[in-house]
Tab-separated table of C-alpha atoms and ligand atoms in Angstrom:
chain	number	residue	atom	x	y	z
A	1	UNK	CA	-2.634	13.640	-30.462
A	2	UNK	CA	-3.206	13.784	-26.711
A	3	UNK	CA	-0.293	16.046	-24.909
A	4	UNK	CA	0.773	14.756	-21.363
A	5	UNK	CA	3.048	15.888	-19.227
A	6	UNK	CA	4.939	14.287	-16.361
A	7	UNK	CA	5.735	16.437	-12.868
A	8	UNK	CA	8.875	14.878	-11.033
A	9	UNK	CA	11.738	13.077	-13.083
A	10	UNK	CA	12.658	11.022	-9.976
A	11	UNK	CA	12.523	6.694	-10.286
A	12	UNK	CA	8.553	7.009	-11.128
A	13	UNK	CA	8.449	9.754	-13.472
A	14	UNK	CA	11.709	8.702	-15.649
A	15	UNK	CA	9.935	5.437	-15.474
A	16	UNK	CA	6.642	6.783	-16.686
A	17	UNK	CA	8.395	8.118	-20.106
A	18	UNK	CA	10.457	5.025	-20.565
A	19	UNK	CA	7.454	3.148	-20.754
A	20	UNK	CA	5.901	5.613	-22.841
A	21	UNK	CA	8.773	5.775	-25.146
A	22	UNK	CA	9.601	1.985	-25.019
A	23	UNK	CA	6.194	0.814	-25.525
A	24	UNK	CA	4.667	3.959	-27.910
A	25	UNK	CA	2.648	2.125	-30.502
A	26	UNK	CA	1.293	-0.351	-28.051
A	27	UNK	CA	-0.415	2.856	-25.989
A	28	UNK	CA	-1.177	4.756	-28.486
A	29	UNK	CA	-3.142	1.414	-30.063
A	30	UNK	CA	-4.969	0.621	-26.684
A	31	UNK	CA	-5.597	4.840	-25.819
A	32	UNK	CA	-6.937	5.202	-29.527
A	33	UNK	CA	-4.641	8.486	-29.765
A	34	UNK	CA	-1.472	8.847	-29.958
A	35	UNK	CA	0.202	9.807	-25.980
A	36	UNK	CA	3.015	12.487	-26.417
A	37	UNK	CA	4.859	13.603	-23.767
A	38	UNK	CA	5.057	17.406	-24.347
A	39	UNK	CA	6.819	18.469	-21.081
A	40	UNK	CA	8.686	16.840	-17.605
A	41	UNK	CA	8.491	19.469	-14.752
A	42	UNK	CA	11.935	19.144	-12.133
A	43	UNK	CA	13.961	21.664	-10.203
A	44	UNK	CA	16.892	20.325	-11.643
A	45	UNK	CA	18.281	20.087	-15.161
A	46	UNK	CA	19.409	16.613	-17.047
A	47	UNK	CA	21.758	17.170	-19.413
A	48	UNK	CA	23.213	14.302	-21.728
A	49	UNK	CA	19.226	12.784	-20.793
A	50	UNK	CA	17.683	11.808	-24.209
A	51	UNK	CA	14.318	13.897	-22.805
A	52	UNK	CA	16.398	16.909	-21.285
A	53	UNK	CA	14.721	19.234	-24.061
A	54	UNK	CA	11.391	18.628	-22.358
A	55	UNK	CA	12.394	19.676	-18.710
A	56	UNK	CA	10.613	22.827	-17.836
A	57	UNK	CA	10.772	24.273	-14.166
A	58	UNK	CA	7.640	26.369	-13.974
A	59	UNK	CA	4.530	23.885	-13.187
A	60	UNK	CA	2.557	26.865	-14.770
A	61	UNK	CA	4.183	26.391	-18.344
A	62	UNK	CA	2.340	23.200	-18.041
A	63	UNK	CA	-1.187	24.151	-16.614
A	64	UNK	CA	-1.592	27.435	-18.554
A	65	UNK	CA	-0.845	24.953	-21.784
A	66	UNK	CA	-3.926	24.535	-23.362
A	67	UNK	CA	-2.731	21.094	-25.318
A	68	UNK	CA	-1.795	19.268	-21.936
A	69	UNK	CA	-4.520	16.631	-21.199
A	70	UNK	CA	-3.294	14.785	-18.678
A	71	UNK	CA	-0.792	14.601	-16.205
A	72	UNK	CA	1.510	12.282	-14.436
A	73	UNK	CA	2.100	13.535	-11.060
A	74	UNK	CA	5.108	11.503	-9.479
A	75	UNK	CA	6.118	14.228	-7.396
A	76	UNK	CA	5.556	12.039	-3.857
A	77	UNK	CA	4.725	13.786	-0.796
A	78	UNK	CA	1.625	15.889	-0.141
A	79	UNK	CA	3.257	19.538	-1.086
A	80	UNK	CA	3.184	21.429	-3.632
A	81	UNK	CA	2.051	17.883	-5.128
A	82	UNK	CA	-1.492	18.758	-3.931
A	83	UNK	CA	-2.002	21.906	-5.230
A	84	UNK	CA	-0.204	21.328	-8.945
A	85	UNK	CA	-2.892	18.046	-8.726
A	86	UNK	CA	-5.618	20.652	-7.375
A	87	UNK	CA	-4.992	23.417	-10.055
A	88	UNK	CA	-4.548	20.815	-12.855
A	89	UNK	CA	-8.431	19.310	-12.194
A	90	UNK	CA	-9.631	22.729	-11.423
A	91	UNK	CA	-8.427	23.507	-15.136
A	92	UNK	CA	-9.862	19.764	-16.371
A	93	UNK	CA	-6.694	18.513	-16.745
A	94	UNK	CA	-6.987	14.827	-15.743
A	95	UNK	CA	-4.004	13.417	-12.749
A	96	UNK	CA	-2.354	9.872	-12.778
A	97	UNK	CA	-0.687	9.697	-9.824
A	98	UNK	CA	1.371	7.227	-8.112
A	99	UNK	CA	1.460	9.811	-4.559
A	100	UNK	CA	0.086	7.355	-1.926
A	101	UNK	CA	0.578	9.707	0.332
A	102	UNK	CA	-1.323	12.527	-1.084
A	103	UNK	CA	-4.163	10.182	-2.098
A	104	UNK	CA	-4.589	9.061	1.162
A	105	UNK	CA	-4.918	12.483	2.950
A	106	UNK	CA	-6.535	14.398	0.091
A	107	UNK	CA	-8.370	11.828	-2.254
A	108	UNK	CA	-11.619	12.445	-1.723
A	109	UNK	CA	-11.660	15.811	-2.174
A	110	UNK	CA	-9.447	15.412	-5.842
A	111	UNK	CA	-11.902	12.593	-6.987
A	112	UNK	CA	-14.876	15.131	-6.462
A	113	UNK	CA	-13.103	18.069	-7.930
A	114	UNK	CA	-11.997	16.006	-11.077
A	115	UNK	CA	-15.690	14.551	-10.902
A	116	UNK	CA	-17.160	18.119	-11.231
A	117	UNK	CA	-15.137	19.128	-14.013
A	118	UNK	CA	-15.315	16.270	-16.349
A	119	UNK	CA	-12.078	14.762	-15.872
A	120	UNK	CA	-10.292	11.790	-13.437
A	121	UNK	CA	-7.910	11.569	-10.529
A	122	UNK	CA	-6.532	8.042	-11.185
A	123	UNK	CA	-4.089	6.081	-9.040
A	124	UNK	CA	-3.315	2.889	-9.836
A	125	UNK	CA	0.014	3.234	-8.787
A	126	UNK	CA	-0.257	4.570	-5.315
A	127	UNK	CA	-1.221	0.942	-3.958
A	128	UNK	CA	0.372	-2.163	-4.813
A	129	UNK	CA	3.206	-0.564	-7.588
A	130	UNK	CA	2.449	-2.996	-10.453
A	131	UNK	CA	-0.272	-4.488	-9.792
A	132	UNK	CA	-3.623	-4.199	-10.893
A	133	UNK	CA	-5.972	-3.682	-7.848
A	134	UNK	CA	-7.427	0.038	-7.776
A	135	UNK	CA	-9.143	-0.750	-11.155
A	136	UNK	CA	-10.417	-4.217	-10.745
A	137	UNK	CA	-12.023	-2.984	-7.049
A	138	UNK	CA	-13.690	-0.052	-9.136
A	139	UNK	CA	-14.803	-1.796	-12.126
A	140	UNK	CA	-14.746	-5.515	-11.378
A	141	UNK	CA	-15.587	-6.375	-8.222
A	142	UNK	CA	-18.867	-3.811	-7.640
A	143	UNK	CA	-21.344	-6.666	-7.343
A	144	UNK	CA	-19.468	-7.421	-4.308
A	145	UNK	CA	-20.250	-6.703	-0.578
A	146	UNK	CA	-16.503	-7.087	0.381
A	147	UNK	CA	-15.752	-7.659	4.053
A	148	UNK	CA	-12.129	-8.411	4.063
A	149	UNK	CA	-9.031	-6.609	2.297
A	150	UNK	CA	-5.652	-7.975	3.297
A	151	UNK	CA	-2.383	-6.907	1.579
A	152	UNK	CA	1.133	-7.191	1.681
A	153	UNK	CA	1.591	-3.811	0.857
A	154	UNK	CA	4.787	-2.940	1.116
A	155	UNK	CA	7.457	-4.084	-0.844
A	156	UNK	CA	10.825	-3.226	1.466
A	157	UNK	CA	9.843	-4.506	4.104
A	158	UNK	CA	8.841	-7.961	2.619
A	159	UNK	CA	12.241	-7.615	0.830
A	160	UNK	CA	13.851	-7.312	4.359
A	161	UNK	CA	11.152	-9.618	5.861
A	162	UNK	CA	12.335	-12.455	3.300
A	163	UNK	CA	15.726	-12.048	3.417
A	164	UNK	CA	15.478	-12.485	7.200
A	165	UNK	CA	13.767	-15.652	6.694
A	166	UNK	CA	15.405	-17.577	4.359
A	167	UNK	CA	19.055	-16.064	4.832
A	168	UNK	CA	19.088	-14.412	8.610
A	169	UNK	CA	20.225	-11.295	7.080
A	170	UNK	CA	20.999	-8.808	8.853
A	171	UNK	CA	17.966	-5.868	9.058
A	172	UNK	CA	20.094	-2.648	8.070
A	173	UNK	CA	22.138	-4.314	5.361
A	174	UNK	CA	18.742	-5.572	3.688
A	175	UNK	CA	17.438	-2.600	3.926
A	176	UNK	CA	20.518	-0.496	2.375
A	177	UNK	CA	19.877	-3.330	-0.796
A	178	UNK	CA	16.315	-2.138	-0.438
A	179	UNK	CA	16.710	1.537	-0.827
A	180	UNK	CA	19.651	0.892	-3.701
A	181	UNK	CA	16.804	-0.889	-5.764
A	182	UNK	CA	14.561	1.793	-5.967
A	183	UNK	CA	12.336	0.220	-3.307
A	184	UNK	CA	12.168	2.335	-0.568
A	185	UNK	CA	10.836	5.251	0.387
A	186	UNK	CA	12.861	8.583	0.727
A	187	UNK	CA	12.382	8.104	4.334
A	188	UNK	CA	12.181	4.302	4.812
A	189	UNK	CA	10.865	4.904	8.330
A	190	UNK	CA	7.751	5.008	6.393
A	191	UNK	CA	8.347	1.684	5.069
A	192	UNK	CA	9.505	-0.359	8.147
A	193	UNK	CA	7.146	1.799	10.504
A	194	UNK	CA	4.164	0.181	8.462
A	195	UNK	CA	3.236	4.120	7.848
A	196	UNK	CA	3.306	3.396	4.031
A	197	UNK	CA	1.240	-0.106	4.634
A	198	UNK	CA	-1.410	2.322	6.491
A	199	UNK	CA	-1.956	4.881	4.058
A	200	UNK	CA	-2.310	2.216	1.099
A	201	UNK	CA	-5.419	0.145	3.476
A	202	UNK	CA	-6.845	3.455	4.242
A	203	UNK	CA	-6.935	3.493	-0.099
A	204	UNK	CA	-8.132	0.313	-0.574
A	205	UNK	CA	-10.835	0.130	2.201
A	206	UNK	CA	-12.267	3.555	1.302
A	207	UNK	CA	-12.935	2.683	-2.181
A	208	UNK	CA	-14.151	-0.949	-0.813
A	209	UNK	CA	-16.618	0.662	1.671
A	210	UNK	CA	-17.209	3.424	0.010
A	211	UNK	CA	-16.784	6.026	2.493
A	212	UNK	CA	-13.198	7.935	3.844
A	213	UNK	CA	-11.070	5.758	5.577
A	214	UNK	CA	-8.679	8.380	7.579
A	215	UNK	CA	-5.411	6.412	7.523
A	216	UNK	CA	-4.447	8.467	11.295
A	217	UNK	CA	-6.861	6.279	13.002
A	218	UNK	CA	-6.185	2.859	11.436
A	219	UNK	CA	-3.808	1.431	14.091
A	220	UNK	CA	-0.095	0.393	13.062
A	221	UNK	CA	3.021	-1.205	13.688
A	222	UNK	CA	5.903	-1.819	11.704
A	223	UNK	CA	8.219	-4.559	11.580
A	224	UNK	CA	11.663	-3.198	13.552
A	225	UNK	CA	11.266	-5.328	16.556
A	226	UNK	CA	10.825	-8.346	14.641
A	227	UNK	CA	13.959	-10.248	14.901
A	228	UNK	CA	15.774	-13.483	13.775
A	229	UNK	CA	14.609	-15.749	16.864
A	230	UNK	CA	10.804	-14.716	15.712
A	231	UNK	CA	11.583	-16.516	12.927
A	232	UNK	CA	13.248	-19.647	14.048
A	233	UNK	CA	9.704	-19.835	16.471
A	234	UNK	CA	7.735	-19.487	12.940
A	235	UNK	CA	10.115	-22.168	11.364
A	236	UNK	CA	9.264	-24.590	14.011
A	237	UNK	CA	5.594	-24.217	14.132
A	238	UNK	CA	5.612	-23.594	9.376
A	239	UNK	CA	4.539	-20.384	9.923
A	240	UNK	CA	5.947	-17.056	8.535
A	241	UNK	CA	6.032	-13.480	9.569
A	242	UNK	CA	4.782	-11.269	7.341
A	243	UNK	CA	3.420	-7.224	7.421
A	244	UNK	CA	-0.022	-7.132	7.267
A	245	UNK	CA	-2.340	-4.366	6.438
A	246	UNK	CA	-5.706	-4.971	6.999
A	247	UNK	CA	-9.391	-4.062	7.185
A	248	UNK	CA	-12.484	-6.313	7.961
A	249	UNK	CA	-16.410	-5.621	8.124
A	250	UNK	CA	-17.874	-7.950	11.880
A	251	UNK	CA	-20.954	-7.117	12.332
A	252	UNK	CA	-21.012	-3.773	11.270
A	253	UNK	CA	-18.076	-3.079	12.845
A	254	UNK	CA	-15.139	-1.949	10.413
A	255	UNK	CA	-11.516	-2.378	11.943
A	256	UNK	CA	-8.355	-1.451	9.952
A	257	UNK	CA	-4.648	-2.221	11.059
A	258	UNK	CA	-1.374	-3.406	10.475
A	259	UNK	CA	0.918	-5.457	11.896
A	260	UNK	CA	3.625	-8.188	11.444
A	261	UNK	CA	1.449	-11.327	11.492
A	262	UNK	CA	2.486	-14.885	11.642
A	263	UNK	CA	0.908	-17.169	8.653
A	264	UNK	CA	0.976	-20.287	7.944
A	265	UNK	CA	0.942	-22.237	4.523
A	266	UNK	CA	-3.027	-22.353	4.402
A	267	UNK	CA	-3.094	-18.625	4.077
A	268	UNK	CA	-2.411	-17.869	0.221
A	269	UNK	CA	-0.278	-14.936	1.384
A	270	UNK	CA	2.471	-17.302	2.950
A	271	UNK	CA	4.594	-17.445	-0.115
A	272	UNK	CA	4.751	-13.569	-1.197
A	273	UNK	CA	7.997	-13.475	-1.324
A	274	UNK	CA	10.684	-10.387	-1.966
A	275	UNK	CA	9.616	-7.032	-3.020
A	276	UNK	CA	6.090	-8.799	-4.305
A	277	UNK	CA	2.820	-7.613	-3.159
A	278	UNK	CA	-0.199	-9.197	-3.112
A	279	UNK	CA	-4.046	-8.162	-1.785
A	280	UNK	CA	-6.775	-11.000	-0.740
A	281	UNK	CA	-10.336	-9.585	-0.785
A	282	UNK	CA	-13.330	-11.568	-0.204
A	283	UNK	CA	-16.490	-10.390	-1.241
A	284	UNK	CA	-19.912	-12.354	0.224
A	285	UNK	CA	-20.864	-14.244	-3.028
A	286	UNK	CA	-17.534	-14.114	-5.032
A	287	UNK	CA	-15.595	-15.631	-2.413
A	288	UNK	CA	-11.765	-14.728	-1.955
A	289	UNK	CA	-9.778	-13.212	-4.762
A	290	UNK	CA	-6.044	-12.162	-5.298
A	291	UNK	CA	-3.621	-10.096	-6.929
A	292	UNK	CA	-0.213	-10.243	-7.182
A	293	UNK	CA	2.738	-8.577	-8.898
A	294	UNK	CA	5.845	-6.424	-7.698
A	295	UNK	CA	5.030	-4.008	-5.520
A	296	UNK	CA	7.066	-1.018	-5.874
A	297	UNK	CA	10.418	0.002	-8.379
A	298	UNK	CA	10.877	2.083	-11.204
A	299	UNK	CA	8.938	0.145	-14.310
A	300	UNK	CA	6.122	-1.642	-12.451
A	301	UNK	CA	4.676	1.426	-11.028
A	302	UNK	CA	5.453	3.781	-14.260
A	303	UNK	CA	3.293	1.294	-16.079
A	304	UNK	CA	0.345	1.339	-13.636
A	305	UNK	CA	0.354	5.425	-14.363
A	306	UNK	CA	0.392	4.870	-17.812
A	307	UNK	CA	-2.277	2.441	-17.809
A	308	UNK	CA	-4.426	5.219	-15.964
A	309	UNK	CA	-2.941	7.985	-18.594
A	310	UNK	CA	-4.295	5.539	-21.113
A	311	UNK	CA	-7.958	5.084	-19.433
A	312	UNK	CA	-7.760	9.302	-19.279
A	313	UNK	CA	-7.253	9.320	-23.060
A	314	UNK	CA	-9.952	6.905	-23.817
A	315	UNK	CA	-12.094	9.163	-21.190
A	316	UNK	CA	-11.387	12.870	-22.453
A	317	UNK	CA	-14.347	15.095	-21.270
A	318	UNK	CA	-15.825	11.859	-18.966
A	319	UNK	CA	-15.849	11.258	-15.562
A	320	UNK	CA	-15.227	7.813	-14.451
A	321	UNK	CA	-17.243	7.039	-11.505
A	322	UNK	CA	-15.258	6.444	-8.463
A	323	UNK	CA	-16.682	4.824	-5.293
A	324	UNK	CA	-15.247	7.096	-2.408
A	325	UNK	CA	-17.340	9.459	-0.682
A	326	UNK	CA	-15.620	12.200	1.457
A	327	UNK	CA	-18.058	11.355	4.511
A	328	UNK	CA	-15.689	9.468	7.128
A	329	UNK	CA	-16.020	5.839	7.976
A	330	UNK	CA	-16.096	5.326	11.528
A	331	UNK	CA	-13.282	2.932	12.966
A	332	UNK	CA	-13.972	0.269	15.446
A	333	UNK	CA	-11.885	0.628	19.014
A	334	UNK	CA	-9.220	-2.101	18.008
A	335	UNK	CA	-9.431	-3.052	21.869
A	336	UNK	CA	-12.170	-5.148	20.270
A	337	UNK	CA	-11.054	-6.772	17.118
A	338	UNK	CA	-10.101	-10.288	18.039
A	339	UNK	CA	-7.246	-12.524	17.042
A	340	UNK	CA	-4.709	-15.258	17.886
A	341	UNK	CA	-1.105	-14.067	19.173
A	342	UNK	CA	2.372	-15.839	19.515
A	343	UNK	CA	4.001	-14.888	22.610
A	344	UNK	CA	7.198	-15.127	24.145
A	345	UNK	CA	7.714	-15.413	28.104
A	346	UNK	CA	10.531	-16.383	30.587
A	347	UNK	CA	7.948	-18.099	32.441
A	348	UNK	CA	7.272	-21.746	32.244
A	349	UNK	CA	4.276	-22.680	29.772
A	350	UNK	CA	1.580	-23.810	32.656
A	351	UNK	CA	2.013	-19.679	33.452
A	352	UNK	CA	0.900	-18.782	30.125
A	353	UNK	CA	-1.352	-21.200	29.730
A	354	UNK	CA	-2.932	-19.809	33.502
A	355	UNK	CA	-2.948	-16.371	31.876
A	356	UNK	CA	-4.099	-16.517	28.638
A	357	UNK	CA	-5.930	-19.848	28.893
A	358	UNK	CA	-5.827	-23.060	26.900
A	359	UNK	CA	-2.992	-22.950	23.691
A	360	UNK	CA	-0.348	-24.597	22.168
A	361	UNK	CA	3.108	-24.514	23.677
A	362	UNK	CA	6.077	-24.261	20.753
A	363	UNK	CA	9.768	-25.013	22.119
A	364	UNK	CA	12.246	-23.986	19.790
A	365	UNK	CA	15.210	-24.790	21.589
A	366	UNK	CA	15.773	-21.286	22.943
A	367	UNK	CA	17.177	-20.836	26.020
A	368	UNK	CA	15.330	-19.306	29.043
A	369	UNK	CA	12.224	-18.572	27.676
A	370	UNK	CA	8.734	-20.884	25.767
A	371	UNK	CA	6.782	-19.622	22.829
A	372	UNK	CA	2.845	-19.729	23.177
A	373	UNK	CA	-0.125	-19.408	20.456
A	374	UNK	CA	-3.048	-17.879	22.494
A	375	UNK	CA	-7.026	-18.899	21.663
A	376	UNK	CA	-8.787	-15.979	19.872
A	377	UNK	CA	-8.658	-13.232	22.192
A	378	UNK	CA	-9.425	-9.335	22.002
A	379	UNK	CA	-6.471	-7.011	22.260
A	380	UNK	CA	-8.216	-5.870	25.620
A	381	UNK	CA	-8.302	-9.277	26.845
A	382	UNK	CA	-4.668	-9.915	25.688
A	383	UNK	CA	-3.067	-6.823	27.356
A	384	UNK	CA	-5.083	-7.407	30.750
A	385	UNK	CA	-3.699	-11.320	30.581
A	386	UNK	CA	-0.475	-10.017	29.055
A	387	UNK	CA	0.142	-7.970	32.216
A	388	UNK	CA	0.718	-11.504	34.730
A	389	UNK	CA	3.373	-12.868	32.715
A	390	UNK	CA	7.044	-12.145	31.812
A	391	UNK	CA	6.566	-11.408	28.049
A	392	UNK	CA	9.584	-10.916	26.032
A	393	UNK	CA	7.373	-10.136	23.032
A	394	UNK	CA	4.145	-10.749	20.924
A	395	UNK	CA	3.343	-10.942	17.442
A	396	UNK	CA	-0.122	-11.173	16.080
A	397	UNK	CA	-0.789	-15.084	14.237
A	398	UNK	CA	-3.904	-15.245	11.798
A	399	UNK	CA	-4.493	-18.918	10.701
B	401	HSE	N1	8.407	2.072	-0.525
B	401	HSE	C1	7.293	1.483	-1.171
B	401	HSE	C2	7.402	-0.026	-0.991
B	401	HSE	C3	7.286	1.846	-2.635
B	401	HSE	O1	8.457	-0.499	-0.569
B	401	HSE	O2	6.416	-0.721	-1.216
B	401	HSE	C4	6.032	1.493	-3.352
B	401	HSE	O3	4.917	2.186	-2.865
């Protein structure tokens, strides 16, 4: 019997034992063990909670247990997360995590000390909430030179995103159903500030790349000044606006980013709808590939950590080899990374067209002001041709 306990009894960890508990004798089948949950570490107590009898408050009950193999950190934030995670690899105890947050600033460093002492620091969860995408980059997709990773990564603000779209909601009422369905984040700046977008690329494209992408220089922008009119623009032209997190190998030049991004229905991330994720990769003989699946609440990210508590199980006393150096990846300027924009002006078209050069003029019936798709551009070369026209505002467009 393999002893695991869970820190945090929050939406993830309650979610992690009713998945346990609900599915029991498929896990123990597919871990080759039986998985017991011996202890859930909280501040507070549960009483009347069929589990309450397994709350302990002391983290070190838990790492000074001998028994515990593995442990579910759902926690969230990077303190004292980190250094229960630090203490429990120190002590070989393996870490399934769901922490984006602490991942991103302090992966590296956890993979290497769980490397060194013969257990893991898995993390399915912490990108993507039910889907499968950390493990298929690590195990399935390592014949691949991958130049491309783009995700919808966050499931809130495609929930608000959507709702905008096909029922002109109204952003803080969306986002209030949002946060009541277990979506959110504590702090949902994170969420419509595309912070929580930025630290899941900066996961993704270090374990693509292979070296630390440091998720304070990948350049972001969430989606509050996106607004209703955006949309009827994107209507008109069968586009949509969606939050895109990013990162792309050009000749040797790695950029990372995101941004709200109009798409249109070539782009197999037009119809990823509600609180669904999905993540495109291409890799240079494989071609493009994608997963999808819900990308954040209770049970679809409890089951990604128990599908790593399972792989610990079926690894006791192995490393599994994880392709994420601590030496940083160096970020391209984005001045230079090049794309298509829509933009807004007051002006008459001919005055975008003489700034930004030759495009496509959309009218949507809006008073006072033309929409414009620019040629590919650079972001320098946008801002300096940005500067001679009234712009009301610009979104990004990828075809
Ligand atoms: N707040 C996050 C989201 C939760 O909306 O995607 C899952 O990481």
């Amino acid at each position: 019997m393999v002893k695991v306990a869970v820190l945090g009894y929050g939406t993830v960890g309650s979610g992690i034992v009713e998945v346990i508990k609900t599915n029991q004798d498929m896990v123990n089948k597919k871990a080759g063990d039986e998985v017991d949950v011996k202890y859930i570490l909280d501040l507070r107590d549960f009483p009347g909670d069929p589990y309450e009898q397994l709350v302990v408050h002391d983290v070190d009950t838990i790492l000074n247990d001998e028994e515990v193999a593995v442990i579910c950190e759902a926690m969230g934030g990077v303190e004292p997360a980190y250094t229960f995670s630090k203490k429990a690899l120190l002590a070989g105890k393996s870490v399934c995590t769901s922490n984006k947050e602490l991942v991103a600033k302090h992966g590296p460093e956890l993979i290497h000390i769980a490397k060194e002492h013969k257990c893991n620091y898995l993390f399915e969860a912490s990108v993507g909430g039910g889907i499968p995408i950390i493990r298929p980059i690590n195990a399935s997709l390592t014949p691949e030179k991958i130049d491309a990773v783009t995700g919808i990564l966050n499931g809130t603000t495609n929930y608000i995103l959507t709702k905008m779209e096909k029922e002109g909601s109204d952003f803080a009422e969306v986002l209030k159903e949002a946060q009541e369905k277990g979506y959110a984040e504590r702090n949902p700046e994170a969420d419509v500030e595309g912070y929580d977008a930025c630290r899941k690329i900066a996961i993704l494209s270090s374990l693509v790349y292979g070296k630390n992408v440091d998720y304070e220089d990948i350049y972001t922008e969430g989606i509050t000044k996106i607004t209703t009119t955006d949309f009827k623009y994107a209507k008109k032209m069968g586009y949509t606006i969606k939050l895109l997190a990013k990162s792309k190998c050009v000749d040797d030049k790695y950029f990372a980013y995101v941004y709200p991004c109009m798409i249109n229905k070539e782009n197999p991330l037009f119809s990823v709808n509600d609180v669904f994720n999905a993540v495109l990769i291409h890799g240079n003989t494989l071609g493009n590939t994608m997963y999808y699946g819900k990308g954040a609440g209770k049970l679809p990210t409890a089951s990604a950590v128990v599908s790593d508590v399972i792989d610990c199980v079926k690894h006791l006393g192995k490393n599994i080899f994880c392709f994420w150096e601590e030496e940083k990846l160096e970020l391209s300027n984005m001045e230079e990374s090049r794309s298509q924009f829509f933009v807004r002006v007051k002006d008459d078209a001919t005055a975008a067209e003489a700034a930004f050069g030759k495009g496509t003029i959309v009218d949507a019936g809006i008073a006072g002001e033309v929409g414009f798709i620019t040629p590919l551009m650079s972001e320098k070369d946008f801002q300096v041709a940005a500067a001679n026209v009234d712009m009301i505002s610009r979104i990004h467009l990828e075809a």
